[in-house]
PDB file of C-alpha atoms in Angstrom:
ATOM      1  CA  ASP A   1     -94.451  56.305 -16.710  1.00 56.00           C
ATOM      2  CA  ALA A   2     -96.805  53.936 -18.464  1.00 66.00           C
ATOM      3  CA  GLY A   3     -96.313  50.313 -17.393  1.00 93.00           C
ATOM      4  CA  ILE A   4     -94.854  48.865 -20.595  1.00 96.00           C
ATOM      5  CA  THR A   5     -92.158  46.194 -20.572  1.00 96.00           C
ATOM      6  CA  GLN A   6     -90.432  44.953 -23.702  1.00 97.00           C
ATOM      7  CA  SER A   7     -88.407  41.762 -23.762  1.00 97.00           C
ATOM      8  CA  PRO A   8     -85.720  41.018 -24.593  1.00 97.00           C
ATOM      9  CA  ARG A   9     -84.029  44.432 -24.545  1.00 96.00           C
ATOM     10  CA  HIS A  10     -81.235  43.215 -26.825  1.00 97.00           C
ATOM     11  CA  LYS A  11     -80.978  40.262 -29.152  1.00 97.00           C
ATOM     12  CA  VAL A  12     -78.460  39.064 -31.724  1.00 97.00           C
ATOM     13  CA  THR A  13     -79.459  36.257 -34.032  1.00 96.00           C
ATOM     14  CA  GLU A  14     -78.703  34.780 -37.420  1.00 96.00           C
ATOM     15  CA  THR A  15     -80.452  35.182 -40.740  1.00 97.00           C
ATOM     16  CA  GLY A  16     -83.230  32.652 -41.236  1.00 96.00           C
ATOM     17  CA  THR A  17     -83.999  32.069 -37.560  1.00 96.00           C
ATOM     18  CA  PRO A  18     -87.381  32.862 -36.011  1.00 95.00           C
ATOM     19  CA  VAL A  19     -87.523  35.685 -33.496  1.00 97.00           C
ATOM     20  CA  THR A  20     -90.321  36.719 -31.133  1.00 98.00           C
ATOM     21  CA  LEU A  21     -90.421  40.002 -29.275  1.00 98.00           C
ATOM     22  CA  ARG A  22     -92.785  40.543 -26.381  1.00 98.00           C
ATOM     23  CA  CYS A  23     -94.596  43.616 -25.161  1.00 98.00           C
ATOM     24  CA  HIS A  24     -96.359  43.496 -21.801  1.00 98.00           C
ATOM     25  CA  GLN A  25     -98.534  46.311 -20.404  1.00 97.00           C
ATOM     26  CA  THR A  26    -100.127  46.819 -17.012  1.00 96.00           C
ATOM     27  CA  GLU A  27    -102.376  49.753 -18.043  1.00 94.00           C
ATOM     28  CA  ASN A  28    -105.253  47.683 -19.471  1.00 94.00           C
ATOM     29  CA  HIS A  29    -105.178  49.818 -22.645  1.00 94.00           C
ATOM     30  CA  ARG A  30    -107.104  48.480 -25.609  1.00 94.00           C
ATOM     31  CA  TYR A  31    -104.667  49.502 -28.355  1.00 94.00           C
ATOM     32  CA  MET A  32    -101.128  48.227 -28.772  1.00 96.00           C
ATOM     33  CA  TYR A  33     -98.633  48.959 -31.553  1.00 96.00           C
ATOM     34  CA  TRP A  34     -95.304  47.734 -32.891  1.00 97.00           C
ATOM     35  CA  TYR A  35     -92.943  50.193 -34.576  1.00 96.00           C
ATOM     36  CA  ARG A  36     -89.452  49.951 -35.945  1.00 96.00           C
ATOM     37  CA  GLN A  37     -87.020  52.841 -35.767  1.00 95.00           C
ATOM     38  CA  ASP A  38     -84.289  53.232 -38.357  1.00 92.00           C
ATOM     39  CA  PRO A  39     -81.964  56.176 -39.084  1.00 84.00           C
ATOM     40  CA  GLY A  40     -83.566  58.609 -41.507  1.00 77.00           C
ATOM     41  CA  HIS A  41     -86.972  56.903 -41.329  1.00 82.00           C
ATOM     42  CA  GLY A  42     -88.188  57.841 -37.888  1.00 84.00           C
ATOM     43  CA  LEU A  43     -90.841  55.479 -36.589  1.00 91.00           C
ATOM     44  CA  ARG A  44     -92.700  53.191 -38.960  1.00 92.00           C
ATOM     45  CA  LEU A  45     -95.765  51.245 -37.902  1.00 93.00           C
ATOM     46  CA  ILE A  46     -95.504  47.474 -38.399  1.00 96.00           C
ATOM     47  CA  HIS A  47     -98.775  46.163 -36.925  1.00 96.00           C
ATOM     48  CA  TYR A  48    -101.258  47.243 -34.344  1.00 95.00           C
ATOM     49  CA  SER A  49    -103.986  45.643 -32.250  1.00 96.00           C
ATOM     50  CA  TYR A  50    -107.369  47.033 -31.257  1.00 93.00           C
ATOM     51  CA  GLY A  51    -108.321  44.196 -28.926  1.00 93.00           C
ATOM     52  CA  VAL A  52    -107.697  40.562 -28.064  1.00 95.00           C
ATOM     53  CA  LYS A  53    -107.263  38.631 -31.305  1.00 94.00           C
ATOM     54  CA  ASP A  54    -107.910  41.831 -33.334  1.00 95.00           C
ATOM     55  CA  THR A  55    -104.922  43.072 -35.308  1.00 96.00           C
ATOM     56  CA  ASP A  56    -104.233  45.053 -38.459  1.00 94.00           C
ATOM     57  CA  LYS A  57    -101.288  45.845 -40.684  1.00 94.00           C
ATOM     58  CA  GLY A  58     -99.227  48.996 -40.638  1.00 92.00           C
ATOM     59  CA  GLU A  59     -97.074  50.487 -43.374  1.00 89.00           C
ATOM     60  CA  VAL A  60     -94.175  47.979 -43.117  1.00 94.00           C
ATOM     61  CA  SER A  61     -95.841  44.679 -42.203  1.00 96.00           C
ATOM     62  CA  ASP A  62     -94.141  42.365 -44.731  1.00 96.00           C
ATOM     63  CA  GLY A  63     -92.054  39.698 -42.970  1.00 96.00           C
ATOM     64  CA  TYR A  64     -93.749  40.262 -39.607  1.00 98.00           C
ATOM     65  CA  SER A  65     -96.686  38.675 -37.825  1.00 97.00           C
ATOM     66  CA  VAL A  66     -98.331  39.524 -34.513  1.00 98.00           C
ATOM     67  CA  SER A  67    -100.566  37.907 -31.952  1.00 97.00           C
ATOM     68  CA  ARG A  68    -102.578  39.165 -29.034  1.00 97.00           C
ATOM     69  CA  SER A  69    -104.134  36.423 -26.889  1.00 96.00           C
ATOM     70  CA  LYS A  70    -104.453  38.581 -23.770  1.00 96.00           C
ATOM     71  CA  THR A  71    -105.078  42.288 -23.265  1.00 96.00           C
ATOM     72  CA  GLU A  72    -101.698  42.758 -21.633  1.00 97.00           C
ATOM     73  CA  ASP A  73     -99.469  40.966 -24.156  1.00 98.00           C
ATOM     74  CA  PHE A  74     -98.665  41.758 -27.783  1.00 98.00           C
ATOM     75  CA  LEU A  75     -96.121  39.574 -29.563  1.00 98.00           C
ATOM     76  CA  LEU A  76     -94.178  40.430 -32.704  1.00 98.00           C
ATOM     77  CA  THR A  77     -92.714  37.500 -34.679  1.00 98.00           C
ATOM     78  CA  LEU A  78     -90.171  37.474 -37.454  1.00 97.00           C
ATOM     79  CA  GLU A  79     -90.753  34.028 -38.972  1.00 92.00           C
ATOM     80  CA  SER A  80     -87.405  33.972 -40.810  1.00 95.00           C
ATOM     81  CA  ALA A  81     -85.264  36.950 -39.872  1.00 96.00           C
ATOM     82  CA  THR A  82     -83.372  38.872 -42.557  1.00 97.00           C
ATOM     83  CA  SER A  83     -80.577  41.419 -42.187  1.00 96.00           C
ATOM     84  CA  SER A  84     -82.966  44.185 -43.336  1.00 96.00           C
ATOM     85  CA  GLN A  85     -84.932  43.591 -40.136  1.00 97.00           C
ATOM     86  CA  THR A  86     -82.021  44.722 -37.991  1.00 97.00           C
ATOM     87  CA  SER A  87     -83.548  47.657 -36.145  1.00 97.00           C
ATOM     88  CA  VAL A  88     -84.788  48.988 -32.849  1.00 97.00           C
ATOM     89  CA  TYR A  89     -88.358  47.857 -32.163  1.00 98.00           C
ATOM     90  CA  PHE A  90     -90.750  49.823 -30.008  1.00 97.00           C
ATOM     91  CA  CYS A  91     -94.036  48.831 -28.518  1.00 97.00           C
ATOM     92  CA  ALA A  92     -96.618  51.517 -27.755  1.00 96.00           C
ATOM     93  CA  ILE A  93    -100.040  51.558 -26.129  1.00 95.00           C
ATOM     94  CA  SER A  94    -103.025  53.903 -26.117  1.00 93.00           C
ATOM     95  CA  GLU A  95    -106.515  53.902 -24.653  1.00 89.00           C
ATOM     96  CA  SER A  96    -108.147  54.634 -27.984  1.00 83.00           C
ATOM     97  CA  MET A  97    -107.567  55.657 -31.598  1.00 79.00           C
ATOM     98  CA  ASP A  98    -110.179  58.391 -31.435  1.00 78.00           C
ATOM     99  CA  ARG A  99    -108.647  61.493 -32.999  1.00 73.00           C
ATOM    100  CA  GLY A 100    -111.357  63.600 -31.374  1.00 73.00           C
ATOM    101  CA  THR A 101    -109.927  62.959 -27.932  1.00 77.00           C
ATOM    102  CA  ASN A 102    -106.433  63.434 -26.602  1.00 78.00           C
ATOM    103  CA  GLN A 103    -105.187  59.863 -26.570  1.00 83.00           C
ATOM    104  CA  PRO A 104    -101.450  59.869 -27.246  1.00 88.00           C
ATOM    105  CA  GLN A 105     -99.385  56.738 -27.479  1.00 92.00           C
ATOM    106  CA  HIS A 106     -97.004  55.757 -24.700  1.00 94.00           C
ATOM    107  CA  PHE A 107     -93.862  53.830 -25.487  1.00 95.00           C
ATOM    108  CA  GLY A 108     -91.745  51.042 -24.065  1.00 96.00           C
ATOM    109  CA  ASP A 109     -87.950  51.297 -23.924  1.00 95.00           C
ATOM    110  CA  GLY A 110     -87.373  49.285 -27.087  1.00 96.00           C
ATOM    111  CA  THR A 111     -85.661  46.093 -28.210  1.00 97.00           C
ATOM    112  CA  ARG A 112     -82.419  46.370 -30.168  1.00 97.00           C
ATOM    113  CA  LEU A 113     -82.380  43.483 -32.650  1.00 98.00           C
ATOM    114  CA  SER A 114     -79.329  42.610 -34.738  1.00 97.00           C
ATOM    115  CA  ILE A 115     -79.552  39.971 -37.453  1.00 97.00           C
ATOM    116  CA  LEU A 116     -76.220  38.740 -38.758  1.00 95.00           C
TER     117      LEU A 116
ATOM    118  CA  GLY B   1    -100.536  61.029 -48.299  1.00 62.00           C
ATOM    119  CA  GLU B   2     -99.979  62.103 -44.749  1.00 71.00           C
ATOM    120  CA  ASP B   3     -96.473  63.268 -43.956  1.00 88.00           C
ATOM    121  CA  VAL B   4     -94.636  64.993 -41.123  1.00 92.00           C
ATOM    122  CA  GLU B   5     -91.256  66.594 -41.775  1.00 93.00           C
ATOM    123  CA  GLN B   6     -88.532  67.832 -39.478  1.00 94.00           C
ATOM    124  CA  SER B   7     -84.937  68.904 -39.930  1.00 90.00           C
ATOM    125  CA  LEU B   8     -82.541  66.202 -38.754  1.00 90.00           C
ATOM    126  CA  PHE B   9     -80.127  68.189 -36.577  1.00 95.00           C
ATOM    127  CA  LEU B  10     -80.020  71.278 -34.389  1.00 97.00           C
ATOM    128  CA  SER B  11     -77.078  72.538 -32.335  1.00 97.00           C
ATOM    129  CA  VAL B  12     -77.486  75.276 -29.714  1.00 97.00           C
ATOM    130  CA  ARG B  13     -75.368  76.809 -26.991  1.00 97.00           C
ATOM    131  CA  GLU B  14     -76.200  75.962 -23.397  1.00 97.00           C
ATOM    132  CA  GLY B  15     -78.475  78.645 -21.945  1.00 97.00           C
ATOM    133  CA  ASP B  16     -79.842  79.719 -25.337  1.00 97.00           C
ATOM    134  CA  SER B  17     -83.313  78.911 -26.628  1.00 97.00           C
ATOM    135  CA  SER B  18     -83.828  75.962 -28.965  1.00 97.00           C
ATOM    136  CA  VAL B  19     -86.511  76.040 -31.618  1.00 98.00           C
ATOM    137  CA  ILE B  20     -87.418  72.764 -33.312  1.00 98.00           C
ATOM    138  CA  ASN B  21     -89.669  73.029 -36.340  1.00 97.00           C
ATOM    139  CA  CYS B  22     -92.093  70.614 -37.948  1.00 96.00           C
ATOM    140  CA  THR B  23     -94.420  70.739 -40.945  1.00 96.00           C
ATOM    141  CA  TYR B  24     -97.314  68.403 -41.635  1.00 93.00           C
ATOM    142  CA  THR B  25     -99.635  67.844 -44.543  1.00 89.00           C
ATOM    143  CA  ASP B  26    -102.984  66.766 -43.067  1.00 85.00           C
ATOM    144  CA  SER B  27    -105.120  69.880 -42.579  1.00 81.00           C
ATOM    145  CA  SER B  28    -107.622  67.749 -40.616  1.00 83.00           C
ATOM    146  CA  SER B  29    -105.131  66.961 -37.846  1.00 81.00           C
ATOM    147  CA  THR B  30    -106.666  67.292 -34.399  1.00 84.00           C
ATOM    148  CA  TYR B  31    -103.968  66.810 -31.801  1.00 89.00           C
ATOM    149  CA  LEU B  32    -100.265  67.401 -32.396  1.00 92.00           C
ATOM    150  CA  TYR B  33     -97.600  66.039 -30.092  1.00 94.00           C
ATOM    151  CA  TRP B  34     -93.961  66.481 -29.188  1.00 96.00           C
ATOM    152  CA  TYR B  35     -92.038  63.488 -27.883  1.00 96.00           C
ATOM    153  CA  LYS B  36     -88.486  63.317 -26.515  1.00 97.00           C
ATOM    154  CA  GLN B  37     -86.214  60.307 -26.937  1.00 96.00           C
ATOM    155  CA  GLU B  38     -83.070  59.994 -24.842  1.00 94.00           C
ATOM    156  CA  PRO B  39     -80.334  57.476 -25.765  1.00 90.00           C
ATOM    157  CA  GLY B  40     -81.365  53.880 -25.207  1.00 87.00           C
ATOM    158  CA  ALA B  41     -84.904  54.800 -24.231  1.00 90.00           C
ATOM    159  CA  GLY B  42     -88.340  54.965 -25.742  1.00 92.00           C
ATOM    160  CA  LEU B  43     -90.274  58.065 -26.722  1.00 94.00           C
ATOM    161  CA  GLN B  44     -91.549  60.141 -23.834  1.00 95.00           C
ATOM    162  CA  LEU B  45     -94.539  62.430 -24.356  1.00 94.00           C
ATOM    163  CA  LEU B  46     -93.455  66.013 -23.684  1.00 95.00           C
ATOM    164  CA  THR B  47     -96.463  68.091 -24.582  1.00 94.00           C
ATOM    165  CA  TYR B  48     -99.365  68.400 -26.986  1.00 92.00           C
ATOM    166  CA  ILE B  49    -101.544  71.048 -28.589  1.00 93.00           C
ATOM    167  CA  PHE B  50    -105.056  70.859 -29.935  1.00 91.00           C
ATOM    168  CA  SER B  51    -105.624  72.181 -33.433  1.00 87.00           C
ATOM    169  CA  ASN B  52    -107.896  75.040 -32.295  1.00 88.00           C
ATOM    170  CA  MET B  53    -105.065  76.544 -30.219  1.00 89.00           C
ATOM    171  CA  ASP B  54    -102.157  78.543 -31.535  1.00 92.00           C
ATOM    172  CA  MET B  55     -99.907  78.486 -28.491  1.00 95.00           C
ATOM    173  CA  LYS B  56     -99.361  76.413 -25.399  1.00 95.00           C
ATOM    174  CA  GLN B  57     -96.802  77.054 -22.673  1.00 95.00           C
ATOM    175  CA  ASP B  58     -95.587  74.535 -20.117  1.00 92.00           C
ATOM    176  CA  GLN B  59     -92.667  75.723 -17.956  1.00 95.00           C
ATOM    177  CA  ARG B  60     -89.655  75.979 -20.308  1.00 96.00           C
ATOM    178  CA  LEU B  61     -91.583  74.582 -23.275  1.00 96.00           C
ATOM    179  CA  THR B  62     -93.630  76.682 -25.692  1.00 97.00           C
ATOM    180  CA  VAL B  63     -95.531  75.093 -28.558  1.00 97.00           C
ATOM    181  CA  LEU B  64     -96.617  77.280 -31.467  1.00 97.00           C
ATOM    182  CA  LEU B  65     -99.086  76.124 -34.099  1.00 95.00           C
ATOM    183  CA  ASN B  66     -99.701  77.874 -37.411  1.00 94.00           C
ATOM    184  CA  LYS B  67    -102.604  75.913 -38.791  1.00 91.00           C
ATOM    185  CA  LYS B  68    -102.756  77.885 -42.037  1.00 91.00           C
ATOM    186  CA  ASP B  69     -99.168  76.967 -42.889  1.00 93.00           C
ATOM    187  CA  LYS B  70     -99.385  73.549 -41.168  1.00 92.00           C
ATOM    188  CA  HIS B  71     -96.308  74.460 -39.129  1.00 95.00           C
ATOM    189  CA  LEU B  72     -95.609  73.386 -35.557  1.00 95.00           C
ATOM    190  CA  SER B  73     -92.667  74.441 -33.419  1.00 97.00           C
ATOM    191  CA  LEU B  74     -91.271  73.576 -30.016  1.00 98.00           C
ATOM    192  CA  ARG B  75     -89.261  76.207 -28.181  1.00 98.00           C
ATOM    193  CA  ILE B  76     -87.124  75.166 -25.216  1.00 97.00           C
ATOM    194  CA  ALA B  77     -86.038  78.123 -23.120  1.00 98.00           C
ATOM    195  CA  ASP B  78     -82.679  78.149 -21.305  1.00 97.00           C
ATOM    196  CA  THR B  79     -81.519  74.925 -22.960  1.00 97.00           C
ATOM    197  CA  GLN B  80     -79.604  72.593 -20.640  1.00 96.00           C
ATOM    198  CA  THR B  81     -77.362  69.591 -21.282  1.00 95.00           C
ATOM    199  CA  GLY B  82     -80.200  67.349 -20.131  1.00 95.00           C
ATOM    200  CA  ASP B  83     -82.225  68.545 -23.107  1.00 97.00           C
ATOM    201  CA  SER B  84     -79.884  66.681 -25.485  1.00 97.00           C
ATOM    202  CA  ALA B  85     -82.137  64.142 -27.198  1.00 97.00           C
ATOM    203  CA  ILE B  86     -84.081  63.400 -30.350  1.00 96.00           C
ATOM    204  CA  TYR B  87     -87.380  65.284 -30.555  1.00 97.00           C
ATOM    205  CA  PHE B  88     -90.272  63.868 -32.564  1.00 96.00           C
ATOM    206  CA  CYS B  89     -93.225  65.788 -33.859  1.00 95.00           C
ATOM    207  CA  ALA B  90     -96.425  63.749 -34.397  1.00 93.00           C
ATOM    208  CA  GLU B  91     -99.931  64.441 -35.661  1.00 90.00           C
ATOM    209  CA  TYR B  92    -103.239  62.675 -35.126  1.00 85.00           C
ATOM    210  CA  SER B  93    -104.313  62.360 -38.708  1.00 80.00           C
ATOM    211  CA  SER B  94    -107.707  62.118 -40.394  1.00 75.00           C
ATOM    212  CA  ALA B  95    -107.178  58.338 -40.580  1.00 75.00           C
ATOM    213  CA  SER B  96    -107.059  58.193 -36.762  1.00 75.00           C
ATOM    214  CA  LYS B  97    -103.418  57.203 -36.923  1.00 82.00           C
ATOM    215  CA  ILE B  98    -100.555  59.008 -35.254  1.00 87.00           C
ATOM    216  CA  ILE B  99     -97.956  59.963 -37.871  1.00 90.00           C
ATOM    217  CA  PHE B 100     -94.422  60.647 -36.629  1.00 92.00           C
ATOM    218  CA  GLY B 101     -91.724  62.805 -38.138  1.00 92.00           C
ATOM    219  CA  SER B 102     -88.178  61.468 -38.520  1.00 92.00           C
ATOM    220  CA  GLY B 103     -86.958  63.288 -35.424  1.00 94.00           C
ATOM    221  CA  THR B 104     -84.608  66.227 -34.787  1.00 96.00           C
ATOM    222  CA  ARG B 105     -81.400  65.492 -32.892  1.00 96.00           C
ATOM    223  CA  LEU B 106     -80.694  68.383 -30.509  1.00 97.00           C
ATOM    224  CA  SER B 107     -77.114  68.774 -29.338  1.00 97.00           C
ATOM    225  CA  ILE B 108     -75.938  71.308 -26.773  1.00 96.00           C
ATOM    226  CA  ARG B 109     -72.638  73.210 -27.029  1.00 94.00           C
ATOM    227  CA  PRO B 110     -70.976  74.404 -23.829  1.00 90.00           C
TER     228      PRO B 110
END
């Protein structure tokens, strides 16, 4: 299994509080991704990173920010959590985003976040 | 835009074959993937197929690709209780992004 650790694994917090989720990888992969998984929506991309300090938005980036100060760590921050951000969050990594080569994404075990 | 669709549920009897279907819209897709998600875990890559192939077999798993109809299927032979999971189809799209379907929940009847 790819060396991906997400922390915390579970979190319950209140509306309006800041929340930071961490993804740590030991594979030295260049690309890292944050997804959220909700019933009926599958996986939706929030943000991704293509290198240290290089990030870009996904399809559901509103209300989220990310940072990548080291190759191995990718942080997802909810500045002021809302109940609509209750979800399961997955981090993924890949060596490249080159569709001409077989470079699938590998996933962490997820963080279950509940916002009351 | 790019889209990947799957039926939400499939129920099969233990020992039978399971066939999970997926359709996608991007005719320029290169690689197509099947992932398995067990309860409380992340997505685990099961298998993949390149767009110039029409079939790939890996032990109990058979992937069929109909590029003309943009239809992908995953067949699991001799389905076991350990195969209970959510199965995601995904395509590597022309935008160099991996697009995931909503997942098919496979349940096994004794």
